[in-house]
Backbone as a printed PyTorch tensor [residue, N CA C, xyz], in Angstrom:
tensor([[[-34.3690, -23.9020, -27.0140],
         [-34.2260, -23.8560, -25.6960],
         [-32.3420, -24.3040, -25.6490]],

        [[-32.0840, -23.9840, -24.6800],
         [-30.2710, -24.2640, -24.6140],
         [-30.2880, -24.9630, -23.6030]],

        [[-29.9900, -26.0610, -23.5970],
         [-29.3600, -26.8190, -22.4780],
         [-28.2910, -26.8060, -22.5040]],

        [[-28.0520, -26.4430, -20.6250],
         [-26.6790, -26.5640, -19.9300],
         [-26.2580, -27.7500, -19.6880]],

        [[-24.7620, -27.4450, -20.5020],
         [-24.0360, -28.5490, -20.5990],
         [-22.7510, -28.8760, -19.5900]],

        [[-23.1450, -29.9890, -18.6940],
         [-21.7250, -30.0860, -17.9040],
         [-20.7230, -30.4690, -18.5300]],

        [[-19.5380, -31.0250, -17.5440],
         [-18.0630, -31.5470, -17.8600],
         [-18.7260, -32.7390, -18.6500]],

        [[-19.5860, -33.6100, -18.3380],
         [-19.6840, -35.2290, -18.4690],
         [-20.8170, -35.1340, -19.4920]],

        [[-21.1590, -34.5000, -20.1390],
         [-21.9230, -33.9350, -21.0320],
         [-20.9140, -33.7120, -22.2060]],

        [[-20.1490, -32.5770, -21.8340],
         [-19.4650, -32.2630, -23.1890],
         [-18.4510, -33.7050, -23.3970]],

        [[-17.8020, -34.3940, -22.7640],
         [-17.2120, -35.3790, -22.5450],
         [-18.0550, -36.4100, -23.6880]],

        [[-19.3050, -36.7080, -23.2950],
         [-20.0410, -37.5570, -24.2980],
         [-19.6870, -37.1560, -25.8000]],

        [[-20.1410, -35.9430, -25.6100],
         [-20.3410, -35.2100, -27.0330],
         [-19.2070, -35.3360, -27.7610]],

        [[-18.0760, -34.7400, -27.2070],
         [-16.8770, -35.3560, -27.7040],
         [-16.3910, -36.7080, -28.5380]],

        [[-17.0490, -37.3130, -27.1030],
         [-16.6690, -38.9650, -27.8370],
         [-17.3040, -39.2620, -28.8970]],

        [[-18.7580, -38.3420, -29.1110],
         [-19.6790, -38.7250, -30.2680],
         [-19.0930, -38.4260, -31.3100]],

        [[-18.5570, -37.2590, -31.3630],
         [-17.7890, -36.0510, -32.9330],
         [-17.0680, -36.9000, -33.1720]],

        [[-16.2690, -37.8430, -32.2670],
         [-15.1570, -38.5280, -32.6200],
         [-15.5320, -40.0060, -33.3990]],

        [[-16.4110, -40.4270, -32.7140],
         [-17.1330, -41.6660, -33.2650],
         [-18.5570, -41.9360, -32.9950]],

        [[-19.3690, -41.7690, -33.7320],
         [-20.8630, -41.6730, -33.4160],
         [-21.5920, -42.8880, -33.3760]],

        [[-20.4720, -44.0130, -33.7600],
         [-20.9210, -45.2240, -33.5280],
         [-20.7550, -46.0620, -32.5200]],

        [[-20.0170, -45.4560, -31.4470],
         [-19.7670, -45.4820, -29.9320],
         [-20.9770, -46.6040, -29.6120]],

        [[-20.8790, -47.4670, -28.5540],
         [-21.9040, -47.8840, -27.7430],
         [-21.9470, -47.1960, -26.6170]],

        [[-23.0190, -47.4880, -25.3370],
         [-23.3520, -46.9620, -24.5340],
         [-22.1680, -47.6550, -23.4560]],

        [[-21.6380, -48.7050, -23.2740],
         [-20.6950, -49.3130, -22.9920],
         [-19.4330, -48.5510, -23.2220]],

        [[-18.8410, -48.4790, -24.3070],
         [-17.9090, -47.7650, -24.9150],
         [-17.5240, -46.3800, -24.4140]],

        [[-18.7350, -45.3820, -24.3040],
         [-19.1790, -44.5180, -23.8730],
         [-18.8490, -44.1400, -22.3500]],

        [[-19.4220, -45.1740, -21.3530],
         [-18.9580, -45.4340, -19.9840],
         [-17.2820, -45.8220, -19.5300]],

        [[-16.4180, -46.2110, -20.5300],
         [-15.1200, -46.5890, -20.7670],
         [-14.4460, -45.0750, -20.6100]],

        [[-14.9350, -43.9910, -21.3800],
         [-14.1150, -43.2300, -21.4010],
         [-15.1620, -41.9340, -20.7580]],

        [[-15.8630, -41.9220, -20.2850],
         [-16.6330, -41.0830, -19.7000],
         [-16.9580, -41.9540, -17.9460]],

        [[-16.5530, -41.3590, -17.0820],
         [-16.9710, -41.8200, -15.8500],
         [-18.2610, -41.7630, -15.1980]],

        [[-19.1180, -42.4200, -16.1370],
         [-20.4520, -43.0790, -15.3630],
         [-20.6160, -44.3030, -16.0830]],

        [[-21.6380, -44.7580, -15.2940],
         [-22.2150, -46.1680, -15.6070],
         [-22.7860, -45.8920, -17.3780]],

        [[-23.3260, -46.9150, -17.6170],
         [-23.8590, -47.1090, -19.2340],
         [-25.3630, -46.7680, -19.0640]],

        [[-26.0020, -46.7130, -17.8470],
         [-27.5140, -46.4810, -17.8580],
         [-27.1690, -45.1720, -17.4690]],

        [[-26.4180, -44.3400, -16.8460],
         [-26.0200, -42.9000, -16.5970],
         [-25.7460, -42.1550, -18.1370]],

        [[-25.1640, -43.0750, -18.5400],
         [-24.6510, -42.1990, -20.1650],
         [-25.9890, -42.2540, -20.8270]],

        [[-27.0540, -43.4520, -21.1390],
         [-28.0770, -43.6510, -21.5420],
         [-29.1020, -42.5150, -21.6480]],

        [[-29.0770, -42.2370, -19.8740],
         [-30.1640, -41.3380, -19.7860],
         [-29.6670, -39.9280, -20.4960]],

        [[-28.0800, -39.5570, -20.0510],
         [-27.5970, -38.0220, -20.7030],
         [-28.0890, -38.1910, -21.8180]],

        [[-27.4780, -39.3150, -22.9040],
         [-27.8590, -39.0130, -24.5430],
         [-29.3250, -38.8770, -24.7140]],

        [[-29.9980, -39.3710, -23.8760],
         [-31.9310, -39.4910, -24.2180],
         [-32.1630, -37.7320, -23.7000]],

        [[-31.3790, -37.0340, -22.6660],
         [-31.8010, -35.6900, -22.5180],
         [-31.2230, -34.6570, -23.4300]],

        [[-29.8640, -35.3060, -23.9920],
         [-29.3210, -34.4380, -25.0950],
         [-30.1120, -34.5450, -26.6540]],

        [[-30.3430, -35.4630, -26.8860],
         [-31.5760, -35.5300, -28.0490],
         [-32.8960, -34.9220, -27.6970]],

        [[-33.4720, -35.3600, -26.4710],
         [-34.8180, -34.4880, -25.9720],
         [-34.5010, -33.1800, -26.1240]],

        [[-33.7300, -32.5400, -25.8620],
         [-33.1120, -31.0480, -25.7850],
         [-32.7470, -30.3550, -27.3880]],

        [[-32.6060, -31.4840, -27.7000],
         [-32.4700, -30.7680, -29.8320],
         [-30.7510, -30.6980, -29.7440]],

        [[-29.4600, -30.8200, -28.5870],
         [-28.3180, -30.7150, -28.7110],
         [-27.9260, -31.7390, -29.8620]],

        [[-28.0320, -32.9650, -29.7020],
         [-27.9950, -33.9800, -30.7060],
         [-29.1420, -33.9250, -31.0410]],

        [[-28.9350, -33.7960, -33.0560],
         [-30.0950, -33.8400, -33.6440],
         [-30.0580, -35.1940, -34.7830]],

        [[-29.0760, -35.7300, -34.4430],
         [-29.5720, -37.5400, -35.0590],
         [-28.0890, -37.6780, -35.1030]],

        [[-28.0770, -38.7100, -36.0710],
         [-26.3520, -39.5510, -36.3080],
         [-26.7730, -39.8810, -37.6740]],

        [[-25.5760, -39.9300, -38.1950],
         [-25.4990, -39.9800, -39.7620],
         [-24.1500, -40.1780, -40.4590]],

        [[-24.1930, -41.2770, -41.1880],
         [-22.8920, -41.4540, -42.0140],
         [-22.3580, -40.7500, -42.5990]],

        [[-20.8360, -40.2810, -42.5040],
         [-20.3660, -39.3170, -43.5880],
         [-19.6440, -39.9110, -44.8650]],

        [[-20.4930, -39.6160, -45.9300],
         [-20.4690, -40.7040, -46.9430],
         [-19.6770, -39.5960, -48.0490]],

        [[-18.7460, -40.6360, -49.1030],
         [-17.5730, -39.7030, -49.7600],
         [-18.6630, -39.2830, -50.8840]],

        [[-19.2250, -38.1660, -51.0960],
         [-19.7360, -37.8550, -52.0460],
         [-19.1020, -38.1910, -53.8680]],

        [[-17.8210, -38.2190, -53.6570],
         [-17.4090, -38.4430, -55.1430],
         [-17.5260, -40.0660, -55.4100]],

        [[-17.4440, -40.6490, -54.3810],
         [-17.7260, -42.4220, -54.3880],
         [-19.2040, -42.2390, -54.9290]],

        [[-20.0490, -41.6550, -54.6100],
         [-21.3550, -41.7720, -55.2510],
         [-21.4880, -40.8330, -56.5020]],

        [[-20.3080, -40.6020, -57.0520],
         [-20.4570, -40.0070, -58.5430],
         [-21.1290, -38.4410, -58.3190]],

        [[-20.8010, -37.8440, -57.3310],
         [-21.4480, -36.9990, -57.3450],
         [-19.8430, -35.6560, -57.2280]],

        [[-19.2990, -35.4940, -58.6640],
         [-17.9640, -34.6520, -58.5160],
         [-18.1670, -33.1270, -58.4590]],

        [[-19.3220, -32.7110, -57.9820],
         [-19.2190, -31.1880, -58.4840],
         [-20.4030, -30.8300, -57.2530]],

        [[-19.6480, -29.6120, -56.6830],
         [-20.4970, -28.8130, -55.5320],
         [-20.1950, -27.5130, -55.8830]],

        [[-21.6240, -26.7250, -56.0750],
         [-22.0060, -25.9030, -56.5150],
         [-22.2870, -24.3980, -55.3440]],

        [[-22.0840, -23.8770, -55.4720],
         [-22.7750, -22.5880, -54.2140],
         [-23.5060, -21.8460, -55.1540]],

        [[-24.6000, -21.4050, -54.8890],
         [-25.8400, -20.6700, -55.9560],
         [-26.4630, -19.6580, -55.1770]],

        [[-26.3920, -18.5610, -55.2740],
         [-26.2810, -17.6530, -54.7730],
         [-27.3840, -16.7390, -55.6600]],

        [[-28.8660, -16.2270, -54.5750],
         [-30.2670, -16.3580, -55.3760],
         [-30.3950, -14.6270, -54.4900]],

        [[-31.3140, -14.1370, -55.5550],
         [-31.6690, -12.5720, -54.8140],
         [-33.0970, -13.1400, -55.6210]],

        [[-34.0180, -12.3920, -54.4540],
         [-35.6560, -12.5250, -54.7360],
         [-36.2590, -10.9770, -54.8790]],

        [[-37.2460, -11.4250, -55.5180],
         [-38.0030,  -9.9380, -55.9700],
         [-38.0020,  -9.1810, -54.4630]],

        [[-38.5000,  -9.8400, -53.7710],
         [-38.6590,  -9.2320, -52.2940],
         [-39.0680,  -9.8620, -50.9910]],

        [[-38.7530,  -9.9140, -49.7810],
         [-38.4670, -10.4800, -48.6900],
         [-39.8060, -10.5130, -47.7600]],

        [[-40.5030, -10.3590, -48.5060],
         [-42.1270, -10.2110, -47.8130],
         [-42.2040, -12.1200, -47.0530]],

        [[-42.5670, -11.9380, -46.1790],
         [-42.8860, -13.4730, -45.6220],
         [-43.5880, -14.4960, -46.5540]],

        [[-44.2070, -14.1530, -47.1610],
         [-45.1020, -15.1100, -47.9990],
         [-44.0650, -15.6110, -49.1810]],

        [[-43.3170, -14.6390, -49.4530],
         [-42.0840, -15.2400, -50.9190],
         [-40.9830, -15.8960, -50.2130]],

        [[-40.7220, -15.4480, -48.9960],
         [-39.6670, -15.9420, -48.3470],
         [-40.1460, -17.6420, -48.1470]],

        [[-41.4160, -17.9220, -47.5720],
         [-42.1310, -19.0650, -47.1680],
         [-42.2870, -19.7990, -48.2420]],

        [[-42.7910, -19.4000, -49.7400],
         [-42.9950, -20.4520, -50.8560],
         [-41.4680, -20.6280, -51.4080]],

        [[-40.6850, -19.3520, -51.2080],
         [-39.1900, -19.7550, -51.8650],
         [-38.5590, -20.9660, -50.9490]],

        [[-38.7070, -20.8190, -49.7220],
         [-38.1540, -22.2080, -48.8660],
         [-38.4140, -23.5420, -49.1550]],

        [[-40.3390, -23.4700, -48.7230],
         [-40.5770, -24.6440, -49.3480],
         [-40.1490, -24.8090, -50.5580]],

        [[-40.2170, -24.5560, -51.5500],
         [-39.8970, -24.9530, -52.9640],
         [-38.4700, -25.8230, -52.6880]],

        [[-37.6070, -25.1560, -52.0530],
         [-35.9050, -25.5700, -51.8740],
         [-36.0670, -26.4940, -50.8390]],

        [[-36.6380, -26.7860, -50.0310],
         [-37.3790, -27.7310, -49.5280],
         [-37.3440, -29.0770, -50.1710]],

        [[-38.6670, -28.9920, -51.5180],
         [-38.2590, -30.2760, -52.4310],
         [-37.5230, -30.5600, -53.6440]],

        [[-36.4870, -29.4180, -53.4260],
         [-35.6030, -29.7380, -54.5930],
         [-34.4290, -30.9130, -54.4070]],

        [[-34.3230, -31.8660, -54.6500],
         [-33.5590, -32.8100, -54.1120],
         [-32.0270, -32.7340, -54.2970]],

        [[-31.7660, -32.1430, -55.3780],
         [-30.1770, -31.5710, -55.5000],
         [-29.6290, -30.8230, -54.5870]],

        [[-30.5330, -29.6630, -53.6540],
         [-30.2310, -28.7720, -52.4870],
         [-29.7750, -29.7060, -51.6250]],

        [[-28.8040, -29.6360, -51.4160],
         [-28.3400, -30.1130, -49.8590],
         [-27.9170, -29.3320, -48.7350]],

        [[-27.7020, -27.8830, -48.9660],
         [-28.2350, -26.8820, -48.0590],
         [-28.6850, -25.3600, -48.4600]],

        [[-29.2220, -24.7010, -47.6230],
         [-30.0240, -23.4790, -48.4030],
         [-29.5320, -22.8840, -46.6710]],

        [[-29.1770, -21.1900, -46.8210],
         [-29.0370, -20.5340, -46.0790],
         [-29.5160, -18.9260, -46.5700]],

        [[-30.6820, -18.3780, -45.0030],
         [-31.0710, -16.5570, -45.6890],
         [-29.5740, -16.2450, -45.5780]],

        [[-29.4090, -15.3920, -46.5930],
         [-28.5110, -14.5610, -45.7510],
         [-28.8040, -12.9330, -45.6240]],

        [[-27.4350, -12.0410, -45.0050],
         [-27.4960, -10.8790, -45.1790],
         [-26.8080, -10.5700, -46.1210]],

        [[-27.0830,  -9.1550, -46.4280],
         [-26.1900,  -8.4730, -47.5520],
         [-26.7970,  -8.4280, -49.3480]],

        [[-25.9040,  -8.4330, -49.8820],
         [-26.6940,  -8.8570, -51.5530],
         [-27.3340,  -9.6280, -51.9510]],

        [[-27.1040, -10.8400, -51.3770],
         [-27.8720, -11.9090, -52.3860],
         [-28.7860, -12.1720, -51.0880]],

        [[-30.1420, -13.0290, -51.0260],
         [-30.9960, -13.0700, -50.1430],
         [-30.7720, -14.8230, -49.9360]],

        [[-30.3000, -15.6080, -50.4060],
         [-29.7560, -16.9580, -49.5760],
         [-28.8490, -17.3820, -50.5280]],

        [[-28.2000, -18.4200, -50.2720],
         [-27.5110, -19.2180, -50.6250],
         [-27.3850, -21.1140, -50.8330]],

        [[-27.3310, -21.1590, -51.8430],
         [-27.7220, -22.8760, -51.8760],
         [-26.6310, -23.6590, -51.9950]],

        [[-26.0960, -24.8690, -51.4740],
         [-25.3730, -25.6020, -51.8870],
         [-25.8030, -26.9840, -52.7370]],

        [[-25.2900, -27.2770, -53.9280],
         [-26.0450, -28.2400, -54.6890],
         [-24.9090, -29.1280, -55.0830]],

        [[-25.2650, -30.1280, -55.2320],
         [-24.6300, -31.4010, -55.8660],
         [-24.7260, -32.0020, -57.2690]],

        [[-23.8430, -32.0070, -57.6170],
         [-23.9430, -32.9080, -59.7460],
         [-22.9110, -33.5020, -59.4870]],

        [[-23.4730, -34.2230, -60.7760],
         [-22.2970, -35.3590, -60.8640],
         [-21.3070, -34.9150, -62.2060]],

        [[-21.7490, -33.9440, -62.9090],
         [-20.9430, -32.9690, -63.9240],
         [-21.6370, -31.7930, -64.3690]],

        [[-20.7790, -31.0260, -65.1850],
         [-21.5520, -30.0440, -65.8820],
         [-23.0880, -29.7510, -66.2840]],

        [[-22.8710, -31.3640, -67.3570],
         [-24.2920, -31.3860, -68.1480],
         [-25.5290, -32.0000, -66.7110]],

        [[-24.6570, -32.5230, -65.9430],
         [-26.1090, -32.6580, -64.5500],
         [-26.3840, -31.0900, -63.9730]],

        [[-25.3880, -31.0100, -63.8410],
         [-25.6910, -29.3910, -63.1430],
         [-26.2050, -28.2530, -64.1510]],

        [[-26.2870, -28.2580, -65.5500],
         [-27.1840, -27.7200, -66.5200],
         [-29.0150, -28.1820, -66.0950]],

        [[-28.7890, -29.5480, -66.0550],
         [-30.0540, -30.0360, -65.8370],
         [-30.8420, -29.3270, -64.4530]],

        [[-30.1240, -29.6920, -63.3380],
         [-30.7730, -29.0120, -62.0980],
         [-30.9790, -27.3480, -62.0500]],

        [[-29.9980, -27.1160, -63.0490],
         [-30.0070, -25.7120, -63.2490],
         [-31.4760, -25.7130, -63.8320]],

        [[-32.0730, -25.8780, -64.9560],
         [-33.1470, -26.0410, -65.6490],
         [-34.0760, -26.4150, -65.3930]],

        [[-34.1350, -27.4530, -64.0160],
         [-35.1940, -28.2550, -63.7790],
         [-36.2230, -27.9050, -62.6710]],

        [[-34.5170, -27.2130, -61.7220],
         [-35.2140, -27.1830, -60.1910],
         [-34.5390, -25.5940, -59.9970]],

        [[-33.6430, -24.8770, -60.1670],
         [-33.0390, -23.7690, -59.7160],
         [-34.1430, -22.3930, -60.3850]],

        [[-34.1820, -22.9060, -61.7580],
         [-34.7110, -21.7110, -62.3670],
         [-36.6370, -21.8750, -62.3440]],

        [[-36.9610, -22.8260, -61.6490],
         [-38.1520, -23.1620, -61.1830],
         [-38.4330, -22.4500, -59.9110]],

        [[-37.4280, -22.2040, -58.9690],
         [-37.5710, -21.9540, -57.7700],
         [-38.7190, -20.3760, -57.7190]],

        [[-39.6710, -19.9120, -57.0030],
         [-40.3130, -18.8520, -56.8430],
         [-39.8240, -17.5470, -56.6830]],

        [[-40.0240, -16.7880, -57.4230],
         [-39.6510, -15.2810, -56.9530],
         [-38.0860, -14.9840, -57.1960]],

        [[-37.3530, -15.6430, -58.1190],
         [-36.0830, -15.3240, -57.9640],
         [-35.6310, -14.6890, -59.2860]],

        [[-35.0700, -13.1910, -58.6310],
         [-34.7260, -12.1760, -59.7610],
         [-33.2260, -12.5800, -60.3360]],

        [[-32.3150, -13.4020, -59.7010],
         [-31.1470, -13.4050, -59.9790],
         [-30.3500, -15.0390, -59.2540]],

        [[-30.4400, -15.3410, -60.1070],
         [-28.6930, -16.6590, -59.5970],
         [-27.9300, -16.6140, -60.0990]],

        [[-26.8450, -16.9930, -59.1810],
         [-25.2600, -16.9890, -59.6310],
         [-24.8000, -17.9190, -58.9900]],

        [[-23.8710, -18.7790, -60.1120],
         [-23.4950, -20.0900, -59.4200],
         [-22.1510, -20.0650, -59.5090]],

        [[-21.6020, -20.5340, -58.4860],
         [-19.9630, -20.3100, -58.0000],
         [-19.6260, -21.9600, -58.0840]],

        [[-18.5120, -22.5710, -59.0570],
         [-18.2520, -23.9660, -58.6850],
         [-16.6860, -24.1800, -57.9640]],

        [[-17.0910, -24.9540, -57.1820],
         [-16.1330, -25.2420, -55.7760],
         [-14.8580, -25.8330, -56.7540]],

        [[-13.7320, -25.8670, -56.4910],
         [-12.6430, -26.2150, -57.7480],
         [-11.9230, -27.4840, -56.7050]],

        [[-12.1100, -27.0300, -54.9160],
         [-11.5250, -27.6760, -54.4180],
         [-11.8620, -27.7720, -53.0580]],

        [[-12.1240, -28.8220, -52.2770],
         [-12.3640, -28.6660, -50.4920],
         [-11.3840, -28.6070, -50.1480]],

        [[-11.0300, -27.3530, -49.4020],
         [ -9.7930, -27.4010, -48.6220],
         [-10.0210, -28.0360, -47.0550]],

        [[-11.4350, -27.7240, -46.6580],
         [-11.7830, -27.6320, -45.4040],
         [-13.1490, -28.4980, -45.3770]],

        [[-13.4430, -29.3820, -44.4610],
         [-14.9970, -29.5120, -44.0260],
         [-14.7270, -30.5920, -43.1850]],

        [[-15.7790, -30.4170, -42.0130],
         [-15.8470, -31.6960, -40.9750],
         [-16.6440, -30.7220, -40.1220]],

        [[-17.5830, -31.5180, -39.1840],
         [-18.5590, -30.9300, -38.5970],
         [-18.0040, -30.4440, -37.2070]],

        [[-18.7710, -30.0020, -36.1910],
         [-18.5690, -29.2240, -35.5710],
         [-17.0890, -30.1210, -34.2400]],

        [[-15.9200, -29.0100, -34.7180],
         [-14.8680, -29.4650, -33.6250],
         [-15.1510, -29.8610, -32.2380]],

        [[-14.5440, -31.1910, -31.6070],
         [-14.6780, -31.0780, -30.0660],
         [-14.2410, -30.4820, -29.3320]],

        [[-13.3900, -29.6020, -29.5350],
         [-12.3930, -28.2060, -28.9940],
         [-13.5450, -27.1540, -29.2730]],

        [[-14.2090, -27.0110, -29.6960],
         [-15.7830, -26.3170, -29.7250],
         [-16.7440, -26.1790, -28.5340]],

        [[-16.3150, -27.8590, -27.7550],
         [-17.3530, -28.0900, -26.9430],
         [-16.5900, -27.1010, -25.3950]],

        [[-15.2990, -27.2650, -25.5920],
         [-14.8960, -26.5480, -24.2490],
         [-14.8230, -24.9460, -24.1400]],

        [[-15.1180, -24.5790, -25.3000],
         [-15.6220, -22.8090, -25.4460],
         [-17.1540, -22.9630, -24.7700]],

        [[-17.9720, -23.3200, -24.6240],
         [-19.2210, -23.4340, -24.2960],
         [-19.6510, -22.9810, -23.1940]],

        [[-20.4290, -22.1770, -22.7760],
         [-20.7990, -21.4510, -21.1260],
         [-20.9150, -22.6340, -20.3560]],

        [[-20.3000, -22.5510, -19.2750],
         [-20.4220, -23.3240, -18.2160],
         [-22.1640, -23.2210, -17.5280]],

        [[-22.7270, -24.1790, -17.1540],
         [-24.1950, -24.1250, -16.9160],
         [-24.2860, -22.8970, -15.7800]],

        [[-25.3340, -22.2890, -15.6170],
         [-25.8300, -21.0250, -14.5710],
         [-25.8010, -21.9770, -13.1920]],

        [[-25.3980, -21.3920, -12.0980],
         [-25.5220, -21.7320, -10.4900],
         [-26.8530, -21.9590, -10.2220]]])
């Protein structure tokens, strides 16, 4: 369900995108509302699903995860049962951090983090090759991240204003 955002909601979201650790008092200093009104709006944004959660951005390399691999998957077919069983298996695969159902040549693209090539070989053998219904699996190794960021605050300005 789409939540209509007014200018104050967009200002709150922009401030949280910039710094998700801002307190309600700090937000009230940036957005012309009381901290109680800020709290009410944040709760409404959370309840409507506009705000899905809060997280720290952790440097994967600092955690020893040096490799990012995009894995392109083709399935035997796209029956509802096949898609459901594949997606359930992907949800249980600890090394997969992203999965998108695709149009075009491949059915899915997975994002996998690994420590090094030997670790990716282990992930390939123990997790990816065991995914149900896979007929083809192609791996592409990310050489360098050029850009990676959350939704930019500028995207909030492009959202449709609420209907009158």
